[in-house]
Short mmCIF file of C-alpha atoms in Angstrom, two decimals:
data_model
loop_
_atom_site.label_atom_id
_atom_site.label_comp_id
_atom_site.label_asym_id
_atom_site.label_seq_id
_atom_site.Cartn_x
_atom_site.Cartn_y
_atom_site.Cartn_z
CA ASP A 29 86.98 86.10 -55.18
CA GLN A 30 86.07 87.68 -58.48
CA VAL A 31 83.05 87.32 -60.65
CA LEU A 32 83.84 87.22 -64.33
CA HIS A 33 81.55 88.25 -67.20
CA ILE A 34 82.23 86.34 -70.55
CA VAL A 35 80.37 86.20 -73.70
CA PRO A 36 81.42 83.09 -75.50
CA GLU A 37 81.76 83.59 -79.32
CA THR A 38 82.25 79.93 -80.58
CA PHE A 39 81.05 76.50 -79.75
CA GLN A 40 84.79 75.63 -78.91
CA GLN A 41 84.86 78.56 -76.46
CA VAL A 42 81.58 77.15 -74.87
CA GLN A 43 83.02 73.69 -74.57
CA HIS A 44 86.37 74.92 -73.06
CA LEU A 45 84.21 77.12 -70.56
CA GLN A 46 82.23 74.10 -69.52
CA LEU A 47 85.38 72.09 -69.05
CA LEU A 48 86.89 75.15 -66.86
CA CYS A 49 83.74 74.84 -64.72
CA SER A 50 83.90 71.21 -63.98
CA THR A 51 87.67 71.03 -63.64
CA PHE A 52 87.93 73.70 -61.10
CA ILE A 53 84.41 73.32 -59.73
CA LEU A 54 83.67 76.93 -60.31
CA ASP A 55 80.56 78.80 -59.02
CA LEU A 56 78.33 79.51 -61.95
CA TRP A 57 76.11 82.44 -61.51
CA LYS A 58 74.79 82.63 -64.77
CA PRO A 59 73.43 80.40 -66.19
CA LEU A 60 72.81 77.95 -63.49
CA LEU A 61 74.09 74.94 -65.11
CA PRO A 62 77.25 74.29 -67.38
CA GLU A 63 75.21 72.43 -70.03
CA ASP A 64 73.19 75.84 -70.47
CA ILE A 65 76.19 77.83 -71.26
CA ARG A 66 75.51 79.12 -74.96
CA ALA A 67 77.45 81.21 -77.60
CA GLY A 68 76.49 84.69 -77.67
CA GLU A 69 74.85 84.61 -74.21
CA ASP A 70 76.04 86.15 -70.80
CA LEU A 71 78.13 84.16 -68.58
CA HIS A 72 78.94 85.12 -65.04
CA ILE A 73 81.26 82.87 -63.07
CA ARG A 74 82.54 83.26 -59.44
CA VAL A 75 86.14 82.29 -59.30
CA PRO A 76 87.62 81.84 -55.82
CA ALA A 77 90.66 84.00 -55.08
CA PRO A 78 93.55 81.41 -55.29
CA LEU A 79 92.47 80.28 -58.73
CA VAL A 80 91.71 83.63 -60.26
CA GLN A 81 95.08 84.12 -62.05
CA GLU A 82 95.01 80.48 -63.33
CA VAL A 83 91.52 80.77 -64.71
CA LYS A 84 92.34 84.19 -66.40
CA ASP A 85 95.49 82.69 -67.92
CA SER A 86 93.35 79.78 -69.29
CA LEU A 87 90.87 82.19 -70.89
CA ASP A 88 93.60 84.16 -72.46
CA GLN A 89 95.35 81.14 -73.79
CA HIS A 90 91.99 80.12 -75.46
CA MET A 91 91.45 83.72 -76.81
CA ILE A 92 88.22 84.12 -74.69
CA SER A 93 87.69 87.43 -73.57
CA TYR A 94 86.27 88.44 -70.19
CA ARG A 95 85.47 91.47 -67.97
CA VAL A 96 85.76 91.49 -64.24
CA LEU A 97 82.19 92.07 -63.02
CA ILE A 98 82.91 92.15 -59.37
CA PRO A 99 86.50 92.58 -58.38
CA ASP A 100 85.90 91.64 -54.66
CA VAL A 101 83.04 89.47 -53.54
CA GLN A 102 83.85 89.67 -50.01
CA LYS A 103 83.70 93.50 -49.94
CA LEU A 104 80.20 93.33 -51.43
CA VAL A 105 79.24 90.79 -48.91
CA ASP A 106 80.62 92.96 -46.08
CA GLN A 107 78.75 95.98 -47.32
CA SER A 108 75.57 94.46 -47.57
CA MET A 109 75.67 92.92 -43.89
CA PRO A 110 74.22 94.90 -41.12
CA ARG A 111 76.92 96.60 -39.42
CA GLU A 112 76.97 94.70 -36.20
CA ARG A 113 78.24 91.59 -38.12
CA SER A 114 80.84 93.36 -40.40
CA SER A 115 84.31 91.75 -40.09
CA HIS A 116 86.05 95.00 -40.38
CA ARG A 117 85.55 95.81 -36.63
CA GLN A 118 88.07 97.57 -34.32
CA VAL A 119 87.15 96.77 -30.88
CA SER A 120 89.14 97.72 -27.75
CA GLY A 121 87.79 96.66 -24.48
CA GLY A 122 84.41 96.40 -25.98
CA TYR A 123 84.19 99.92 -27.43
CA VAL A 124 83.73 99.84 -31.14
CA TYR A 125 85.69 102.62 -32.72
CA THR A 126 84.36 101.79 -36.16
CA GLU A 127 80.95 103.19 -35.26
CA TYR A 128 79.79 106.48 -34.42
CA HIS A 129 78.68 107.08 -30.84
CA PRO A 130 76.05 109.19 -29.08
CA MET A 131 77.26 111.66 -26.55
CA GLU A 132 76.55 109.75 -23.39
CA GLU A 133 78.63 106.98 -24.72
CA ILE A 134 81.54 109.19 -25.37
CA TYR A 135 81.24 110.36 -21.75
CA GLN A 136 81.52 106.79 -20.48
CA TRP A 137 84.20 106.05 -22.96
CA MET A 138 86.24 109.05 -21.60
CA THR A 139 85.80 107.83 -17.96
CA GLN A 140 86.95 104.18 -19.10
CA ILE A 141 89.79 105.25 -21.18
CA GLN A 142 91.25 107.03 -18.08
CA LYS A 143 90.48 104.20 -15.84
CA ASN A 144 92.35 101.83 -17.99
CA ASN A 145 95.20 103.75 -18.72
CA SER A 146 95.61 105.87 -15.64
CA GLU A 147 99.34 106.14 -15.97
CA LEU A 148 98.99 107.87 -19.32
CA VAL A 149 95.55 109.64 -19.47
CA THR A 150 93.84 111.90 -17.21
CA GLN A 151 90.44 113.56 -17.58
CA HIS A 152 89.87 117.15 -16.86
CA ILE A 153 86.98 119.58 -16.84
CA LEU A 154 87.43 122.35 -19.48
CA GLY A 155 84.17 124.37 -18.63
CA LYS A 156 80.45 124.09 -19.47
CA THR A 157 78.33 124.26 -22.63
CA PHE A 158 75.16 126.72 -23.00
CA GLU A 159 72.84 123.82 -21.99
CA ASN A 160 75.04 123.26 -18.84
CA ARG A 161 76.87 120.18 -19.98
CA THR A 162 80.33 119.42 -18.74
CA MET A 163 83.15 119.74 -21.30
CA TYR A 164 86.22 117.18 -20.59
CA TYR A 165 89.29 116.91 -22.32
CA LEU A 166 91.89 114.10 -22.10
CA GLN A 167 95.46 114.90 -21.09
CA ILE A 168 97.86 112.28 -22.61
CA SER A 169 101.07 112.63 -20.75
CA GLN A 170 103.89 110.41 -19.54
CA SER A 171 105.27 111.20 -16.22
CA SER A 172 108.77 112.71 -16.36
CA ASN A 173 110.36 115.48 -14.55
CA LYS A 174 110.86 117.78 -17.70
CA THR A 175 108.15 120.04 -18.69
CA LYS A 176 106.91 119.17 -22.01
CA LYS A 177 105.53 121.26 -24.95
CA ILE A 178 101.66 120.53 -25.72
CA ILE A 179 99.75 119.74 -28.67
CA TRP A 180 96.17 120.41 -28.61
CA MET A 181 93.58 118.88 -30.69
CA ASP A 182 89.80 119.53 -30.55
CA CYS A 183 87.10 117.67 -32.64
CA GLY A 184 83.38 118.23 -33.08
CA ILE A 185 83.14 122.00 -32.99
CA HIS A 186 80.52 121.60 -35.70
CA ALA A 187 77.81 119.32 -34.74
CA ARG A 188 77.28 117.55 -38.09
CA GLU A 189 80.73 116.47 -38.67
CA TRP A 190 80.53 113.20 -37.19
CA ILE A 191 83.68 111.81 -38.34
CA SER A 192 85.56 114.35 -36.23
CA PRO A 193 84.90 113.17 -32.83
CA ALA A 194 85.24 109.79 -34.18
CA PHE A 195 88.66 110.50 -35.18
CA CYS A 196 89.66 111.86 -31.73
CA GLN A 197 88.46 108.71 -30.04
CA TRP A 198 90.25 106.61 -32.67
CA PHE A 199 93.32 108.70 -31.91
CA VAL A 200 93.45 108.36 -28.20
CA LYS A 201 92.65 104.70 -28.62
CA GLU A 202 95.84 104.28 -31.12
CA ILE A 203 98.12 106.25 -28.58
CA VAL A 204 97.00 104.13 -25.52
CA GLN A 205 97.21 100.98 -27.40
CA ASN A 206 100.69 101.35 -28.83
CA TYR A 207 102.66 103.71 -26.86
CA LYS A 208 104.62 101.01 -25.30
CA THR A 209 105.41 99.13 -28.42
CA ASP A 210 105.60 101.82 -31.00
CA PRO A 211 109.01 103.74 -31.08
CA LYS A 212 107.56 106.74 -32.77
CA ILE A 213 104.75 107.10 -30.36
CA SER A 214 106.89 106.58 -27.40
CA ARG A 215 109.46 109.05 -28.56
CA PHE A 216 106.66 111.47 -29.14
CA LEU A 217 105.46 110.93 -25.64
CA GLN A 218 108.82 111.61 -24.13
CA ASN A 219 108.85 115.03 -25.31
CA LEU A 220 105.29 116.25 -25.82
CA ASP A 221 102.06 116.07 -23.96
CA LEU A 222 98.77 115.56 -26.20
CA TYR A 223 95.58 117.36 -25.08
CA VAL A 224 92.42 115.99 -26.79
CA LEU A 225 88.92 117.63 -26.73
CA PRO A 226 86.74 114.75 -28.21
CA VAL A 227 83.65 117.00 -28.63
CA LEU A 228 83.85 120.68 -28.27
CA ASN A 229 80.12 121.48 -29.33
CA ILE A 230 78.28 119.06 -27.23
CA ASP A 231 75.04 120.51 -27.15
CA GLY A 232 75.10 120.73 -30.97
CA TYR A 233 76.38 117.14 -31.41
CA ILE A 234 73.45 115.74 -29.24
CA TYR A 235 70.90 117.92 -31.25
CA SER A 236 72.44 116.34 -34.49
CA TRP A 237 71.67 112.76 -32.93
CA GLU A 238 68.31 113.53 -31.70
CA GLU A 239 66.70 116.40 -33.92
CA ASP A 240 68.62 117.33 -37.01
CA ARG A 241 71.46 115.44 -38.53
CA LEU A 242 72.69 118.33 -40.39
CA TRP A 243 72.85 120.78 -37.51
CA ARG A 244 76.00 122.79 -37.42
CA LYS A 245 76.01 125.29 -34.61
CA SER A 246 75.72 125.40 -30.88
CA ARG A 247 72.43 125.52 -29.19
CA SER A 248 72.35 128.80 -27.46
CA SER A 249 69.08 130.64 -27.47
CA TYR A 250 68.80 134.07 -29.14
CA GLU A 251 65.82 136.57 -29.65
CA ASN A 252 63.82 135.28 -26.87
CA GLY A 253 64.15 131.50 -27.78
CA THR A 254 63.00 131.97 -31.42
CA CYS A 255 66.51 131.41 -32.80
CA TYR A 256 69.31 128.98 -31.89
CA GLY A 257 72.84 128.65 -32.40
CA THR A 258 76.35 130.18 -32.87
CA ASP A 259 78.85 128.94 -35.32
CA LEU A 260 81.52 128.31 -32.68
CA ASN A 261 83.98 128.68 -35.41
CA ARG A 262 83.21 132.17 -36.21
CA ASN A 263 83.07 133.10 -32.53
CA PHE A 264 86.74 133.47 -31.63
CA ASN A 265 88.59 136.57 -31.27
CA SER A 266 90.46 136.73 -34.53
CA SER A 267 89.16 139.68 -36.75
CA TRP A 268 85.65 138.70 -35.22
CA GLY A 269 82.60 139.58 -37.43
CA SER A 270 84.44 140.94 -40.28
CA VAL A 271 84.10 138.40 -43.15
CA GLY A 272 82.44 135.24 -43.97
CA VAL A 273 79.89 135.61 -41.21
CA SER A 274 76.29 136.68 -40.57
CA PHE A 275 74.82 138.74 -37.80
CA ASN A 276 71.47 137.06 -38.34
CA CYS A 277 71.03 134.19 -35.84
CA SER A 278 69.14 131.91 -38.35
CA SER A 279 72.18 131.79 -40.49
CA ASP A 280 74.65 128.63 -40.24
CA VAL A 281 77.55 131.22 -39.94
CA PHE A 282 76.09 133.28 -37.16
CA CYS A 283 79.14 134.55 -35.14
CA GLY A 284 77.31 135.18 -32.02
CA SER A 285 76.51 138.40 -30.31
CA GLY A 286 80.23 139.29 -29.82
CA SER A 287 83.68 137.67 -29.86
CA GLU A 288 83.75 134.74 -27.33
CA SER A 289 80.05 135.28 -26.56
CA GLU A 290 79.58 131.49 -26.17
CA PRO A 291 80.67 129.67 -23.09
CA GLU A 292 82.20 126.77 -25.34
CA THR A 293 84.26 129.23 -26.98
CA ARG A 294 85.31 130.82 -23.86
CA ALA A 295 86.18 127.59 -22.24
CA VAL A 296 88.50 126.70 -24.91
CA ALA A 297 89.94 130.20 -25.21
CA GLN A 298 90.75 130.48 -21.69
CA PHE A 299 92.36 127.03 -21.44
CA ILE A 300 94.60 127.66 -24.41
CA LYS A 301 95.60 131.07 -23.27
CA SER A 302 96.65 129.83 -19.78
CA LYS A 303 99.03 127.35 -21.50
CA LYS A 304 99.94 129.24 -24.66
CA SER A 305 103.69 129.49 -23.99
CA ASP A 306 103.92 125.67 -23.97
CA ILE A 307 101.57 124.94 -27.02
CA LEU A 308 103.52 123.99 -30.09
CA CYS A 309 100.75 123.09 -32.22
CA TYR A 310 97.06 123.74 -32.40
CA LEU A 311 94.82 121.24 -34.21
CA THR A 312 91.16 121.53 -35.04
CA ILE A 313 89.25 118.66 -36.65
CA HIS A 314 86.38 119.15 -39.27
CA SER A 315 84.69 117.68 -42.21
CA TYR A 316 84.33 117.52 -45.11
CA GLY A 317 86.75 118.57 -47.84
CA GLN A 318 90.04 116.71 -47.53
CA LEU A 319 91.94 119.89 -46.75
CA ILE A 320 94.78 120.79 -44.43
CA LEU A 321 94.11 124.59 -43.87
CA THR A 322 96.51 127.11 -42.54
CA PRO A 323 95.78 130.51 -41.23
CA TYR A 324 94.27 132.87 -42.26
CA GLY A 325 90.54 132.86 -43.15
CA SER A 326 90.01 136.49 -42.79
CA THR A 327 92.78 137.72 -45.09
CA THR A 328 95.05 136.36 -47.74
CA LYS A 329 98.06 137.99 -46.21
CA PRO A 330 100.04 135.21 -45.22
CA PRO A 331 101.20 134.41 -41.46
CA SER A 332 104.87 135.29 -40.66
CA ASN A 333 105.90 131.73 -40.50
CA ASN A 334 103.99 130.63 -43.64
CA GLU A 335 106.77 128.80 -45.10
CA GLU A 336 107.18 126.36 -42.14
CA LEU A 337 103.34 125.98 -41.87
CA MET A 338 103.10 124.92 -45.48
CA GLN A 339 106.11 122.58 -45.28
CA VAL A 340 104.80 120.75 -42.24
CA ALA A 341 101.34 120.58 -43.71
CA LYS A 342 102.58 119.31 -47.13
CA GLU A 343 104.50 116.61 -45.42
CA ALA A 344 101.45 115.61 -43.46
CA ALA A 345 99.31 115.62 -46.62
CA ALA A 346 101.85 113.43 -48.43
CA ALA A 347 101.91 110.96 -45.48
CA LEU A 348 98.29 110.75 -45.56
CA THR A 349 98.05 110.17 -49.11
CA GLY A 350 100.64 107.48 -48.96
CA LYS A 351 98.16 105.13 -46.70
CA TYR A 352 95.25 104.86 -49.05
CA GLY A 353 95.81 107.26 -51.85
CA THR A 354 93.43 109.95 -50.53
CA SER A 355 94.26 113.26 -51.71
CA TYR A 356 94.41 116.18 -49.46
CA ARG A 357 94.83 119.85 -50.46
CA VAL A 358 96.87 122.10 -48.46
CA GLY A 359 96.80 125.90 -48.19
CA SER A 360 95.46 129.03 -46.33
CA THR A 361 91.74 129.26 -45.83
CA ALA A 362 91.10 132.42 -47.56
CA LEU A 363 92.89 131.01 -50.71
CA ILE A 364 91.56 127.56 -50.96
CA LEU A 365 88.30 127.46 -49.31
CA TYR A 366 86.58 130.69 -48.49
CA SER A 367 86.92 133.73 -46.47
CA ASN A 368 85.90 133.85 -42.81
CA SER A 369 86.71 135.47 -39.58
CA GLY A 370 86.44 134.30 -36.02
CA SER A 371 87.90 130.85 -36.49
CA SER A 372 89.69 128.94 -33.52
CA ARG A 373 92.76 128.19 -35.76
CA ASP A 374 93.24 131.80 -36.82
CA TRP A 375 92.77 132.93 -33.12
CA ALA A 376 95.24 130.18 -32.01
CA HIS A 377 97.91 131.62 -34.36
CA THR A 378 97.42 135.30 -33.43
CA ILE A 379 98.05 134.62 -29.72
CA GLY A 380 101.37 132.93 -30.66
CA ILE A 381 100.89 129.26 -31.30
CA PRO A 382 103.10 128.77 -34.18
CA LEU A 383 101.61 125.77 -36.02
CA SER A 384 97.88 125.93 -36.21
CA TYR A 385 95.73 123.81 -38.48
CA THR A 386 92.34 122.92 -39.45
CA PHE A 387 91.84 119.44 -40.89
CA GLU A 388 88.89 118.85 -43.11
CA LEU A 389 88.48 115.21 -43.33
CA ARG A 390 86.77 112.90 -45.74
CA ASP A 391 85.12 113.19 -48.20
CA THR A 392 84.86 115.68 -50.90
CA GLY A 393 81.19 115.75 -51.19
CA THR A 394 79.99 112.30 -52.23
CA HIS A 395 78.68 111.56 -48.78
CA GLY A 396 79.61 114.95 -47.30
CA PHE A 397 78.77 115.19 -43.60
CA VAL A 398 76.74 111.72 -43.57
CA LEU A 399 80.13 109.80 -44.19
CA PRO A 400 79.22 105.88 -43.73
CA ALA A 401 80.62 104.31 -40.63
CA ASN A 402 82.66 102.06 -42.73
CA GLN A 403 84.90 104.64 -43.61
CA ILE A 404 85.84 105.51 -40.09
CA GLN A 405 88.65 103.01 -40.05
CA PRO A 406 90.40 104.12 -43.30
CA THR A 407 89.80 107.84 -42.59
CA CYS A 408 91.31 107.48 -39.10
CA GLU A 409 94.09 105.38 -40.18
CA GLU A 410 95.17 107.62 -42.87
CA THR A 411 94.94 110.67 -40.60
CA MET A 412 96.84 109.16 -37.97
CA ASP B 23 92.33 121.66 -65.53
CA THR B 24 90.43 125.01 -66.23
CA ASP B 25 91.60 127.76 -68.13
CA ASP B 26 89.33 130.75 -67.45
CA VAL B 27 88.72 133.20 -70.33
CA GLY B 28 86.54 136.01 -68.69
CA HIS B 29 83.72 134.04 -67.17
CA LYS B 30 83.82 131.28 -69.47
CA TYR B 31 85.44 127.99 -68.06
CA TYR B 32 87.07 125.32 -70.06
CA LEU B 33 87.37 122.09 -68.26
CA GLU B 34 88.94 118.74 -68.94
CA LEU B 35 87.16 115.92 -67.03
CA GLU B 36 87.79 112.25 -66.26
CA LEU B 37 84.68 110.32 -65.84
CA GLU B 38 85.01 107.08 -63.40
CA ASP B 39 82.20 104.83 -63.06
CA VAL B 40 81.88 104.30 -59.10
CA LEU B 41 79.77 101.15 -59.57
CA ASP B 42 82.38 99.79 -61.88
CA THR B 43 85.83 101.00 -60.83
CA VAL B 44 87.66 98.23 -62.99
CA SER B 45 86.37 99.55 -66.24
CA GLN B 46 88.37 102.49 -68.18
CA THR B 47 87.83 106.19 -67.16
CA VAL B 48 86.18 108.20 -70.00
CA ASN B 49 87.30 111.66 -70.69
CA CYS B 50 85.16 114.47 -71.53
CA THR B 51 85.35 118.18 -72.00
CA ALA B 52 82.95 120.71 -70.81
CA GLU B 53 82.38 124.56 -71.42
CA VAL B 54 80.66 126.56 -68.59
CA LEU B 55 79.64 130.02 -69.25
CA TYR B 56 78.51 132.19 -66.20
CA PRO B 57 76.38 134.93 -67.25
CA LEU B 58 77.88 138.14 -66.63
CA GLY B 59 75.73 140.25 -64.10
CA SER B 60 72.74 137.97 -64.10
CA LYS B 61 72.39 136.00 -60.98
CA THR B 62 69.07 134.53 -61.88
CA SER B 63 69.80 132.48 -64.78
CA ALA B 64 71.71 129.19 -64.71
CA PRO B 65 75.30 128.79 -66.25
CA ASP B 66 75.23 127.37 -69.70
CA VAL B 67 76.95 124.13 -70.15
CA GLN B 68 78.14 122.21 -73.03
CA VAL B 69 79.68 118.81 -72.58
CA THR B 70 81.32 116.40 -75.06
CA VAL B 71 81.86 112.82 -73.86
CA GLN B 72 84.94 111.16 -75.69
CA GLY B 73 84.09 107.52 -75.60
CA GLU B 74 81.26 105.46 -74.33
CA LEU B 75 79.59 104.91 -70.92
CA ARG B 76 78.65 101.19 -70.40
CA SER B 77 75.18 99.99 -70.83
CA THR B 78 72.97 99.69 -67.87
CA GLU B 79 70.06 98.31 -69.68
CA GLU B 80 69.74 95.31 -67.52
CA ALA B 81 69.80 96.90 -64.19
CA ASP B 82 67.69 99.70 -65.55
CA LYS B 83 65.11 97.09 -66.76
CA GLU B 84 65.22 95.28 -63.41
CA PHE B 85 64.77 98.44 -61.23
CA TYR B 86 61.90 99.61 -63.53
CA ASN B 87 60.12 96.48 -63.36
CA TRP B 88 60.63 96.24 -59.58
CA ILE B 89 58.94 99.77 -59.13
CA ARG B 90 56.01 98.91 -61.44
CA SER B 91 55.27 95.71 -59.67
CA LEU B 92 54.99 97.62 -56.24
CA GLU B 93 51.34 97.50 -55.04
CA LYS B 94 51.74 100.72 -52.91
CA GLU B 95 53.91 103.72 -54.10
CA LEU B 96 57.51 103.81 -52.67
CA VAL B 97 58.01 106.15 -49.98
CA ALA B 98 61.43 106.44 -48.07
CA GLU B 99 63.21 108.97 -45.94
CA ASN B 100 66.54 110.03 -44.89
CA ILE B 101 68.87 108.38 -47.67
CA PRO B 102 71.53 107.84 -46.48
CA ASP B 103 70.64 107.48 -42.73
CA SER B 104 72.52 109.25 -39.95
CA HIS B 105 75.23 106.76 -40.12
CA GLY B 106 75.67 107.01 -43.84
CA ASN B 107 73.92 103.65 -44.83
CA VAL B 108 71.57 103.22 -47.87
CA PRO B 109 69.75 99.92 -47.97
CA PRO B 110 70.83 98.21 -51.16
CA GLU B 111 67.42 98.13 -52.82
CA LEU B 112 67.16 101.95 -52.40
CA GLU B 113 70.43 102.68 -54.15
CA PRO B 114 68.95 103.27 -57.42
CA ILE B 115 66.58 105.80 -55.85
CA HIS B 116 69.79 107.40 -54.32
CA LEU B 117 71.20 107.56 -57.51
CA LEU B 118 68.10 109.12 -59.23
CA ALA B 119 68.09 111.69 -56.42
CA TRP B 120 71.65 112.48 -57.46
CA VAL B 121 70.65 113.32 -60.89
CA ALA B 122 67.80 115.51 -59.57
CA SER B 123 70.30 117.24 -57.48
CA GLY B 124 72.46 117.84 -60.28
CA TYR B 125 69.78 119.70 -62.01
CA VAL B 126 68.99 121.87 -58.86
CA ILE B 127 72.78 122.51 -58.56
CA TRP B 128 73.12 123.58 -62.00
CA GLN B 129 70.18 125.84 -61.96
CA ASN B 130 71.24 127.61 -58.94
CA SER B 131 75.10 127.78 -59.20
CA THR B 132 77.11 130.72 -59.64
CA GLU B 133 80.86 131.33 -59.54
CA ASN B 134 80.63 131.76 -55.80
CA THR B 135 78.60 128.74 -54.76
CA LYS B 136 79.75 125.20 -54.05
CA PHE B 137 76.87 122.86 -53.78
CA HIS B 138 76.77 119.18 -52.84
CA LEU B 139 73.70 116.81 -52.02
CA ALA B 140 73.72 116.29 -48.23
CA GLN B 141 70.94 113.75 -47.95
CA VAL B 142 67.64 112.94 -49.49
CA LYS B 143 65.25 113.89 -46.87
CA HIS B 144 62.02 112.46 -48.41
CA VAL B 145 61.15 110.58 -51.73
CA LYS B 146 57.62 109.58 -52.76
CA GLN B 147 56.74 107.76 -55.96
CA VAL B 148 53.69 109.00 -57.72
CA LYS B 149 52.01 106.46 -60.19
CA ARG B 150 51.46 107.64 -63.57
CA SER B 151 49.14 106.59 -66.24
CA ASP B 152 52.19 106.84 -68.85
CA GLU B 153 55.17 104.78 -68.93
CA ASP B 154 57.48 106.96 -66.75
CA LEU B 155 58.33 106.70 -63.26
CA GLN B 156 57.75 109.79 -61.11
CA PHE B 157 59.56 110.44 -57.84
CA ASP B 158 58.87 113.48 -55.76
CA PHE B 159 62.01 114.33 -53.88
CA VAL B 160 62.95 116.67 -50.91
CA LEU B 161 66.71 116.96 -51.32
CA LEU B 162 68.87 118.66 -48.70
CA LEU B 163 71.82 120.54 -50.49
CA HIS B 164 74.73 121.98 -48.65
CA GLU B 165 76.23 125.17 -49.91
CA MET B 166 79.86 125.47 -48.87
CA VAL B 167 80.40 129.12 -48.69
CA SER B 168 77.39 129.86 -46.67
CA GLN B 169 77.42 126.57 -44.98
CA GLU B 170 73.62 126.44 -45.30
CA VAL B 171 71.69 123.34 -45.77
CA LEU B 172 68.49 123.99 -47.69
CA PRO B 173 65.58 121.81 -48.64
CA TRP B 174 64.80 121.44 -52.53
CA GLU B 175 61.52 120.03 -53.79
CA VAL B 176 62.25 118.38 -57.08
CA THR B 177 60.10 116.04 -59.26
CA LEU B 178 61.94 113.51 -61.46
CA LEU B 179 60.62 111.44 -64.24
CA TRP B 180 62.50 108.44 -65.42
CA HIS B 181 62.19 105.77 -67.96
CA PRO B 182 64.69 103.10 -68.81
CA GLN B 183 65.01 104.22 -72.46
CA ARG B 184 64.02 107.88 -72.18
CA GLY B 185 66.32 108.57 -69.05
CA ALA B 186 65.76 111.07 -66.48
CA ARG B 187 64.07 114.45 -66.64
CA VAL B 188 63.32 117.22 -64.12
CA SER B 189 59.60 117.98 -64.33
CA GLN B 190 59.49 120.63 -61.83
CA SER B 191 61.67 122.07 -58.73
#
């Protein structure tokens, strides 16, 4: 449905508009009654979707100019409804993937998804966080007798980037829902295992729900409990501490007391090291920025397989844009974003994982970290 | 597109009205000069808008009258909320906060910063004896390079005809 804005110029136009309103029984928003339509005064009419073209044609025929005031009435209605009643829900077995979930619910979700899809998904312990919470990853693996290569994806290394864990959950849902019917996915799974860590920085994520929505780091304590948090994405052993970091605990890019000083970093690093000969691709999901970043952040010197890295990334960006037109930029962190050292992506590449990428999801600053939940679905669909 | 000549940038921009995406975009050009050496003065900005921006007279008047009709001064916090939602009636406040953040960002930008408004932490209306509306904001600005989110206090004055002015920050 659309709402048109018209200012009739002549009495004939007024008459024609009154005729249109009664013939098509159009919904007059302004004025209230057709008899109150006047030349020179604003007219707002809502035209039901199936009649839009016909009405516009009729206006054109009578040389009545109009402007579309509201291109999609339903969209506006949905936006103004409390989210529980929005019609764009994606629910699978009761879990709402188009909403942000606190950590407790994500823990429950992991257990459920394994239970409901035990032939494909298994839950494993990766390690513990500073505040002693268990870090779990999900292994998506179709049983077969050949050893498969691995794709690793972690989300939520930075607490405030809520769209990131939302994407990991969405991703898992998409795979388990469609692996039997979608030929692309089933072919994938014949040759590859997927390892997904839905929330890397659990302590930080919880803190962003309970105390400070814009918190970024972990919650490890320093300086006798007067200062908290390491930027986990500056804590890995890749030129640690050299650039784009701070040694001051109160900074948002505090790189920790040493490389891999944080339990979360060690948990991830240990696991990846143990599997590194089989890991084909390392993905780490962040927001915001709409970027696909390749190594390195600590230097502009390109990695040895830069051409391949860039080509794959460009194809990914093109496929993403194809969905909703969202544009992503592709390139090395040091060139298109900023210099930084100690990032997980750089580290993964230096230990030998050929394809290593950071995804910065929507948006580009309009909402930033506080991306509305109604963008979860389109963001996840295009990233998929 | 930017062609940079020393520390002067020439920009060609396309403006789109996010509240009226059906209407035509408007082109504009800008020249931004970052003062050499000086880290404490704001870049000099000259903008030319080629075309007209649509009239918002009616919406402005509605908002103005609504605020003036409130018995108690408007107070709100966390816009948008943690889930990214903004109640529709607070959308104009959100937009005014955006304008205010634009001023702060302009005043504090260098060639090595990239600011965005992360969230409106707090807003308080202050009733005035003159015709202006006054809003005291606490804005959270995110700086991309340092990744810091810093609070900024800004006072914005607004009037339907006279537009927005920052009175202090």
